[in-house]
Amino acid sequence: MTRTLNATAASLLGFLHEGPLTGWDLVATAQQRIGDFWSLTQSQVYRELTAMAEAGLIEAGETGPRARRPYTLTEAGRVAFAEWLEGDVTEELIRSPLLLVVMFGRHVPADRLAEVIATHRHLHEQRLALYEKQLTEPPAGEPDPYAAATLDFGLRYERAVLDWFDALPEVVRGAS
Amino acid sequence: MTRTLNATAASLLGFLHEGPLTGWDLVATAQQRIGDFWSLTQSQVYRELTAMAEAGLIEAGETGPRARRPYTLTEAGRVAFAEWLEGDVTEELIRSPLLLVVMFGRHVPADRLAEVIATHRHLHEQRLALYEKQLTEPPAGEPDPYAAATLDFGLRYERAVLDWFDALPEVVRGAS
DNA sequence: CCGCACATGTAAGACGTTACATGATTGT
DNA sequence: ACAATCATGTAACGTCTTACATGTGCGG
């Protein structure tokens, strides 16, 4: 019995509530639906799937074409997921190399700092555009207020970040 | 021997530009100055210090009272830090268990969801209050525009998060 | 003179990243 | 028949977390 289900594994169980999925499907699904606030890799997914299958939380089905192996949620898996939801919801973790560079800006040549900032501002602009597109073009099927809430978080976050970029004083911004 | 400096180690070098510091001092300094956007633990700090001393980027000084061992930046360390600043500044990483729970809100009992959200809203309120206090009570010494910029990021981030909480629809918020 | 905070360090395991290896099948 | 994509998996390493072990000196 695993009393120690991590958030990544738990998320996979979450997706499996909607029906059997293969590792490949889960990688794609996770990256689409939670990738913006919970990064994971293909390697991790297969590892967790193997471990969870061994622990009886999921069951591998018949191997299909191209070695597709769909996993099905078991009753134990449902319980483990519910238990995970009851556990501590830890604080979010932000690790921002950009802010690190800004903090040590005193040691960064002005043009380099300007370049780094411009690059990142652009990345956030693009991400905001992507989110705004998702807003106007919601996926087919019944609307999901929970997914909408996480999208709203992303929108507000990206807007706040862009506002921050635009409010940076010229000393920090590096260029004039 | 080069190009394998991680952001955590680089940050320690960054702080050592201001003068010799012990591992203990570095843990405290790092948590104070970058802890809000770059988490690190005591264990990591001692490990990186040992590794960097071996690599000649820093030098351990005389052991003082209570086994205090101040580390001094070497010229090689200065170079390594400068090189790190020239390398790729990767995108920020956000890992938010809260957003995970919200995304899977469909599977969370309404009162539990309400509880989780209230708890986190409170945490962010406190963090905002802390940042606002830092704004009005800047640390002694000459003002640092770079530190001010990272603080501004925190302020904007926390305000955006609180706005998000307050805009959550009741279906998601859990309570009625 | 005693307790608490200071201060360093190690060990072990969990988690994450990158790269590579292997093969099947679909579409052209 | 061939390339591109699908799909799974492993190996190796790097990073992070948690817990523990050990001792010191300052303040009351």
Coordinates of C-alpha atoms (C1' of nucleotides) in Angstrom, one line a residue:
Chain A
M1 CA 0.0 0.0 0.0
T2 CA 1.3 3.4 -0.9
R3 CA 0.6 6.0 1.6
T4 CA 2.8 8.3 -0.4
L5 CA 1.2 9.2 -3.6
N6 CA 2.9 12.2 -5.2
A7 CA 1.1 15.0 -7.0
T8 CA 2.3 13.8 -10.4
A9 CA 1.0 10.3 -9.9
A10 CA -2.2 11.6 -8.4
S11 CA -2.8 13.7 -11.5
L12 CA -2.5 10.7 -13.7
L13 CA -5.1 9.0 -11.6
G14 CA -7.3 12.1 -11.9
F15 CA -7.2 11.9 -15.7
L16 CA -7.9 8.1 -15.6
H17 CA -11.3 8.9 -14.0
E18 CA -12.4 9.9 -17.4
G19 CA -11.6 6.5 -18.9
P20 CA -8.7 4.3 -19.8
L21 CA -5.7 6.0 -21.3
T22 CA -2.2 4.9 -22.4
G23 CA 1.0 6.4 -21.2
W24 CA 1.3 8.3 -24.4
D25 CA -2.2 9.7 -24.1
L26 CA -1.5 10.7 -20.5
V27 CA 1.6 12.5 -21.4
A28 CA -0.3 14.5 -24.0
T29 CA -3.3 15.1 -21.7
A30 CA -1.2 16.2 -18.8
Q31 CA 0.9 18.6 -20.8
Q32 CA -2.2 20.1 -22.2
R33 CA -4.4 20.3 -19.2
I34 CA -2.0 20.8 -16.3
G35 CA 1.3 21.5 -18.0
D36 CA 1.1 25.2 -17.4
F37 CA 1.3 24.8 -13.6
W38 CA 2.6 21.3 -13.2
S39 CA 5.5 20.2 -15.4
L40 CA 6.1 16.6 -16.1
T41 CA 8.0 14.5 -18.5
Q42 CA 7.3 11.3 -20.5
S43 CA 9.9 9.5 -18.4
Q44 CA 8.1 10.3 -15.2
V45 CA 4.7 9.3 -16.5
Y46 CA 5.9 5.8 -17.5
R47 CA 7.7 5.4 -14.2
E48 CA 4.7 6.3 -12.2
L49 CA 2.4 4.2 -14.3
T50 CA 4.6 1.1 -13.7
A51 CA 4.8 1.8 -10.0
M52 CA 1.0 2.4 -9.7
A53 CA 0.2 -0.7 -11.7
E54 CA 2.4 -2.7 -9.3
A55 CA 0.7 -1.1 -6.4
G56 CA -2.7 -2.0 -7.9
L57 CA -4.0 1.5 -8.3
I58 CA -4.3 1.0 -12.1
E59 CA -4.5 -2.0 -14.4
A60 CA -2.9 -2.5 -17.7
G61 CA -5.3 -3.6 -20.4
E62 CA -4.7 -5.7 -23.6
T63 CA -1.8 -4.4 -25.6
G64 CA -3.2 -2.9 -28.8
P65 CA -1.7 -1.8 -32.0
R66 CA 1.7 -0.2 -31.8
A67 CA 2.1 -1.6 -28.3
R68 CA -0.5 0.7 -27.0
R69 CA -1.3 -0.3 -23.5
P70 CA -4.3 1.3 -21.9
Y71 CA -4.5 1.7 -18.2
T72 CA -7.7 1.5 -16.2
L73 CA -8.3 3.0 -12.8
T74 CA -9.0 0.4 -10.1
E75 CA -11.1 0.9 -7.0
A76 CA -7.9 1.1 -5.0
G77 CA -6.8 3.8 -7.4
R78 CA -10.0 5.8 -6.9
V79 CA -9.5 5.5 -3.1
A80 CA -5.8 6.6 -3.3
F81 CA -6.8 9.6 -5.4
A82 CA -9.5 10.6 -2.9
E83 CA -7.0 10.2 -0.1
W84 CA -4.5 12.4 -1.9
L85 CA -7.1 15.1 -2.2
E86 CA -7.6 15.0 1.5
G87 CA -3.9 15.4 2.3
D88 CA -2.0 18.6 2.7
V89 CA -2.1 20.9 -0.3
T90 CA 1.4 22.3 -0.2
E91 CA 2.2 25.8 -1.3
E92 CA 3.1 26.5 -4.8
L93 CA 6.7 26.5 -5.9
I94 CA 8.0 29.2 -8.1
R95 CA 11.6 29.0 -9.4
S96 CA 12.4 31.9 -11.5
P97 CA 15.9 32.1 -13.0
L98 CA 14.8 35.4 -14.5
L99 CA 14.2 36.9 -11.1
L100 CA 17.6 35.5 -10.0
V101 CA 19.3 37.4 -12.8
V102 CA 17.4 40.5 -12.0
M103 CA 18.3 40.2 -8.3
F104 CA 22.0 40.0 -9.3
G105 CA 21.5 42.7 -11.9
R106 CA 24.2 44.7 -10.3
H107 CA 26.7 42.2 -11.8
V108 CA 25.0 41.9 -15.2
P109 CA 26.1 44.1 -18.2
A110 CA 23.3 46.5 -19.1
D111 CA 22.8 45.2 -22.6
R112 CA 22.8 41.6 -21.5
L113 CA 20.1 42.4 -18.8
A114 CA 18.1 44.2 -21.5
E115 CA 18.3 41.2 -23.8
V116 CA 17.3 38.7 -21.1
I117 CA 14.4 40.9 -20.1
A118 CA 13.2 41.4 -23.7
T119 CA 13.4 37.6 -24.4
H120 CA 11.3 36.8 -21.4
R121 CA 8.8 39.6 -21.9
H122 CA 8.3 38.1 -25.3
L123 CA 7.7 34.6 -24.0
H124 CA 5.1 35.9 -21.6
E125 CA 3.4 37.9 -24.3
Q126 CA 3.1 34.7 -26.3
R127 CA 1.8 32.7 -23.5
L128 CA -0.8 35.4 -22.7
A129 CA -1.9 35.3 -26.4
L130 CA -2.2 31.6 -26.2
Y131 CA -4.4 31.8 -23.1
E132 CA -6.5 34.5 -24.6
K133 CA -7.0 32.3 -27.7
Q134 CA -8.1 29.4 -25.4
L135 CA -10.6 31.8 -23.8
T136 CA -12.3 32.6 -27.1
E137 CA -12.0 29.1 -28.5
P138 CA -13.0 26.8 -25.7
P139 CA -12.6 23.0 -26.4
A140 CA -15.6 21.1 -27.7
G141 CA -17.9 19.4 -25.2
E142 CA -19.5 20.6 -22.0
P143 CA -17.7 23.6 -20.5
D144 CA -15.6 22.8 -17.4
P145 CA -15.6 25.6 -14.8
Y146 CA -12.6 24.1 -13.1
A147 CA -10.5 24.2 -16.2
A148 CA -11.8 27.7 -16.8
A149 CA -10.6 28.7 -13.3
T150 CA -7.1 27.5 -13.9
L151 CA -7.1 29.3 -17.3
D152 CA -8.2 32.4 -15.5
F153 CA -5.2 32.0 -13.2
G154 CA -2.9 31.8 -16.1
L155 CA -4.4 34.9 -17.7
R156 CA -4.1 37.0 -14.6
Y157 CA -0.6 35.7 -13.9
E158 CA 0.7 36.6 -17.4
R159 CA -1.0 40.0 -17.3
A160 CA 0.6 40.7 -14.0
V161 CA 4.0 39.6 -15.2
L162 CA 3.7 41.8 -18.3
D163 CA 2.7 44.8 -16.2
W164 CA 5.7 44.1 -14.1
F165 CA 8.0 44.2 -17.1
D166 CA 6.5 47.4 -18.2
A167 CA 6.9 49.0 -14.9
L168 CA 10.6 48.2 -14.5
P169 CA 12.7 51.3 -14.0
E170 CA 15.3 51.9 -16.6
V171 CA 18.2 51.2 -14.3
V172 CA 16.9 47.6 -14.1
R173 CA 15.6 47.4 -17.6
G174 CA 19.1 48.0 -18.7
A175 CA 18.4 49.8 -21.9
S176 CA 17.1 53.3 -22.4
Chain B
M1 CA 35.3 22.1 -15.4
T2 CA 33.0 24.8 -16.7
R3 CA 29.4 25.1 -17.7
T4 CA 28.1 22.9 -14.9
L5 CA 27.2 25.6 -12.4
N6 CA 23.6 25.4 -11.4
A7 CA 21.4 28.3 -10.4
T8 CA 21.5 27.5 -6.8
A9 CA 25.3 27.4 -6.7
A10 CA 25.5 30.5 -8.9
S11 CA 23.3 32.4 -6.4
L12 CA 25.7 31.5 -3.6
L13 CA 28.5 33.0 -5.6
G14 CA 26.4 36.0 -6.2
F15 CA 26.0 36.6 -2.5
L16 CA 29.7 36.0 -1.9
H17 CA 30.5 39.0 -4.1
E18 CA 29.5 41.1 -1.1
G19 CA 32.1 39.5 1.1
P20 CA 32.9 36.3 2.9
L21 CA 30.0 34.4 4.4
T22 CA 29.6 31.0 6.1
G23 CA 27.2 28.3 5.0
W24 CA 24.9 29.3 7.8
D25 CA 24.9 32.9 6.7
L26 CA 24.3 31.9 3.1
V27 CA 21.3 29.8 4.0
A28 CA 19.8 32.8 5.9
T29 CA 20.8 35.3 3.2
A30 CA 19.4 33.2 0.4
Q31 CA 16.2 32.5 2.1
Q32 CA 15.7 36.2 2.8
R33 CA 16.7 37.6 -0.5
I34 CA 15.8 35.0 -3.1
G35 CA 13.7 32.5 -1.1
D36 CA 10.5 33.8 -2.5
F37 CA 11.3 32.8 -6.0
W38 CA 14.2 30.3 -5.6
S39 CA 13.7 27.8 -2.9
L40 CA 16.8 26.1 -1.4
T41 CA 17.6 24.1 1.7
Q42 CA 20.5 24.0 4.1
S43 CA 21.6 20.6 2.8
Q44 CA 22.0 21.9 -0.7
V45 CA 23.9 24.9 0.4
Y46 CA 26.6 22.9 2.2
R47 CA 26.8 20.4 -0.7
E48 CA 27.3 23.2 -3.2
L49 CA 29.8 24.9 -1.0
T50 CA 31.9 21.7 -0.7
A51 CA 31.7 21.1 -4.4
M52 CA 32.6 24.7 -5.3
A53 CA 35.5 24.8 -2.8
E54 CA 36.8 21.6 -4.5
A55 CA 36.4 23.2 -7.9
G56 CA 38.3 26.3 -6.7
L57 CA 35.5 28.7 -7.1
I58 CA 35.5 29.6 -3.4
E59 CA 38.0 29.2 -0.6
A60 CA 37.3 28.2 3.0
G61 CA 38.9 30.6 5.5
E62 CA 40.0 30.0 9.1
T63 CA 37.5 28.1 11.2
G64 CA 36.2 30.5 13.7
P65 CA 34.1 30.2 16.9
R66 CA 31.4 27.4 16.7
A67 CA 33.1 25.9 13.7
R68 CA 32.1 28.9 11.6
R69 CA 33.9 28.6 8.3
P70 CA 33.7 31.7 6.1
Y71 CA 34.0 31.2 2.3
T72 CA 35.6 33.7 0.1
L73 CA 35.0 34.1 -3.6
T74 CA 38.0 33.4 -5.8
E75 CA 38.8 34.9 -9.1
A76 CA 37.7 31.6 -10.7
G77 CA 34.5 31.9 -8.8
R78 CA 33.9 35.4 -10.2
V79 CA 34.5 34.1 -13.7
A80 CA 32.2 31.1 -13.2
F81 CA 29.5 33.5 -12.0
A82 CA 29.9 35.8 -14.9
E83 CA 29.7 32.8 -17.3
W84 CA 26.6 31.6 -15.6
L85 CA 25.0 35.0 -16.2
E86 CA 25.8 34.6 -19.9
G87 CA 24.2 31.2 -20.2
D88 CA 20.6 30.4 -21.0
V89 CA 18.1 31.9 -18.6
T90 CA 15.5 29.2 -18.5
E91 CA 11.8 29.8 -18.1
E92 CA 10.3 30.0 -14.7
L93 CA 8.8 26.9 -13.2
I94 CA 5.5 27.0 -11.4
R95 CA 4.3 24.0 -9.6
S96 CA 1.0 24.6 -7.9
P97 CA -0.7 21.8 -6.1
L98 CA -3.6 24.2 -5.5
L99 CA -4.3 24.6 -9.2
L100 CA -4.1 20.8 -9.5
V101 CA -6.8 20.4 -6.9
V102 CA -8.9 23.1 -8.6
M103 CA -8.5 21.4 -11.9
F104 CA -9.7 18.2 -10.4
G105 CA -12.4 20.1 -8.5
R106 CA -15.0 17.9 -10.0
H107 CA -13.8 15.1 -7.7
V108 CA -13.4 17.2 -4.6
P109 CA -16.2 17.5 -2.0
A110 CA -17.5 21.1 -2.0
D111 CA -16.6 21.9 1.6
R112 CA -13.1 20.5 1.2
L113 CA -12.5 22.6 -1.9
A114 CA -13.8 25.6 0.0
E115 CA -11.4 24.8 2.9
V116 CA -8.4 24.4 0.6
I117 CA -9.2 27.6 -1.2
A118 CA -9.7 29.6 2.0
T119 CA -6.4 28.3 3.5
H120 CA -4.5 29.3 0.4
R121 CA -6.2 32.7 0.1
H122 CA -5.1 33.4 3.6
L123 CA -1.5 32.4 2.9
H124 CA -1.3 34.7 0.0
E125 CA -2.9 37.5 2.0
Q126 CA -0.2 37.1 4.6
R127 CA 2.5 37.1 2.0
L128 CA 1.2 40.2 0.4
A129 CA 1.1 41.9 3.8
L130 CA 4.7 40.9 4.3
Y131 CA 5.7 42.3 1.0
E132 CA 3.9 45.5 1.6
K133 CA 5.7 45.8 4.9
Q134 CA 9.0 45.4 3.2
L135 CA 8.0 48.1 0.8
T136 CA 7.4 50.6 3.6
E137 CA 10.3 49.5 5.7
P138 CA 13.2 49.0 3.4
P139 CA 16.3 47.5 4.9
A140 CA 19.1 49.8 6.0
G141 CA 21.9 50.8 3.7
E142 CA 21.8 52.1 0.2
P143 CA 18.6 51.2 -1.7
D144 CA 18.9 48.4 -4.2
P145 CA 16.7 48.9 -7.3
Y146 CA 17.2 45.2 -8.3
A147 CA 15.9 43.9 -5.0
A148 CA 13.1 46.4 -5.3
A149 CA 12.2 45.0 -8.7
T150 CA 11.9 41.5 -7.4
L151 CA 9.8 42.7 -4.5
D152 CA 7.6 44.5 -7.0
F153 CA 7.2 41.2 -8.8
G154 CA 6.1 39.6 -5.6
L155 CA 3.6 42.3 -4.9
R156 CA 2.0 42.1 -8.3
Y157 CA 2.0 38.4 -8.2
E158 CA 0.2 38.2 -4.8
R159 CA -2.3 40.8 -5.8
A160 CA -3.1 39.0 -9.0
V161 CA -3.5 35.7 -7.1
L162 CA -5.8 37.4 -4.6
D163 CA -7.9 38.9 -7.4
W164 CA -8.1 35.5 -8.9
F165 CA -9.4 34.0 -5.6
D166 CA -12.0 36.7 -5.4
A167 CA -13.2 36.2 -8.9
L168 CA -13.7 32.5 -8.6
P169 CA -17.3 31.5 -9.4
E170 CA -19.2 29.9 -6.6
V171 CA -19.3 26.5 -8.3
V172 CA -15.5 26.4 -8.0
R173 CA -15.3 28.2 -4.7
G174 CA -17.2 25.4 -3.2
A175 CA -19.2 27.4 -0.7
S176 CA -22.5 29.1 -1.3
Chain C
dC1 C1' 26.2 26.1 34.4
dC2 C1' 22.7 24.8 31.5
dG3 C1' 19.6 25.2 27.7
dC4 C1' 18.9 27.0 23.3
dA5 C1' 20.3 28.7 19.1
dC6 C1' 24.2 28.4 16.3
dA7 C1' 26.7 25.7 12.9
dT8 C1' 28.3 22.0 10.2
dG9 C1' 27.8 17.9 8.0
dT10 C1' 26.1 13.0 6.1
dA11 C1' 22.9 9.6 4.4
dA12 C1' 19.3 7.9 1.9
dG13 C1' 15.8 8.2 -0.9
dA14 C1' 12.4 10.6 -3.9
dC15 C1' 11.9 13.2 -7.8
dG16 C1' 13.1 15.2 -12.3
dT17 C1' 15.8 15.6 -16.7
dT18 C1' 18.1 14.1 -20.7
dA19 C1' 19.3 11.0 -23.8
dC20 C1' 19.1 7.0 -26.0
dA21 C1' 17.2 2.4 -27.8
dT22 C1' 13.7 -0.2 -30.0
dG23 C1' 10.1 -1.3 -32.8
dA24 C1' 5.2 -0.9 -35.1
dT25 C1' 2.1 1.2 -38.3
dT26 C1' 0.1 4.6 -40.8
dG27 C1' 0.0 7.5 -44.8
dT28 C1' 1.9 8.5 -49.1
Chain D
dA1 C1' 8.8 0.7 -49.7
dC2 C1' 9.8 4.5 -47.0
dA3 C1' 9.6 8.3 -43.8
dA4 C1' 7.3 10.2 -40.1
dT5 C1' 5.0 9.6 -36.2
dC6 C1' 3.4 6.8 -32.6
dA7 C1' 4.5 4.3 -28.4
dT8 C1' 7.0 2.2 -24.9
dG9 C1' 10.8 1.8 -22.1
dT10 C1' 15.6 2.1 -19.8
dA11 C1' 19.9 4.2 -18.2
dA12 C1' 22.4 7.6 -16.0
dC13 C1' 22.7 11.4 -13.8
dG14 C1' 21.4 15.6 -11.3
dT15 C1' 18.7 17.9 -8.0
dC16 C1' 15.8 18.3 -3.8
dT17 C1' 14.0 16.8 0.5
dT18 C1' 14.0 14.9 5.0
dA19 C1' 16.0 13.2 8.7
dC20 C1' 19.5 12.5 11.5
dA21 C1' 24.1 13.1 14.0
dT22 C1' 27.3 16.0 16.3
dG23 C1' 29.2 19.5 18.7
dT24 C1' 29.9 24.7 20.3
dG25 C1' 29.4 28.9 22.7
dC26 C1' 26.3 32.6 24.1
dG27 C1' 23.0 34.4 27.3
dG28 C1' 20.4 34.1 31.3

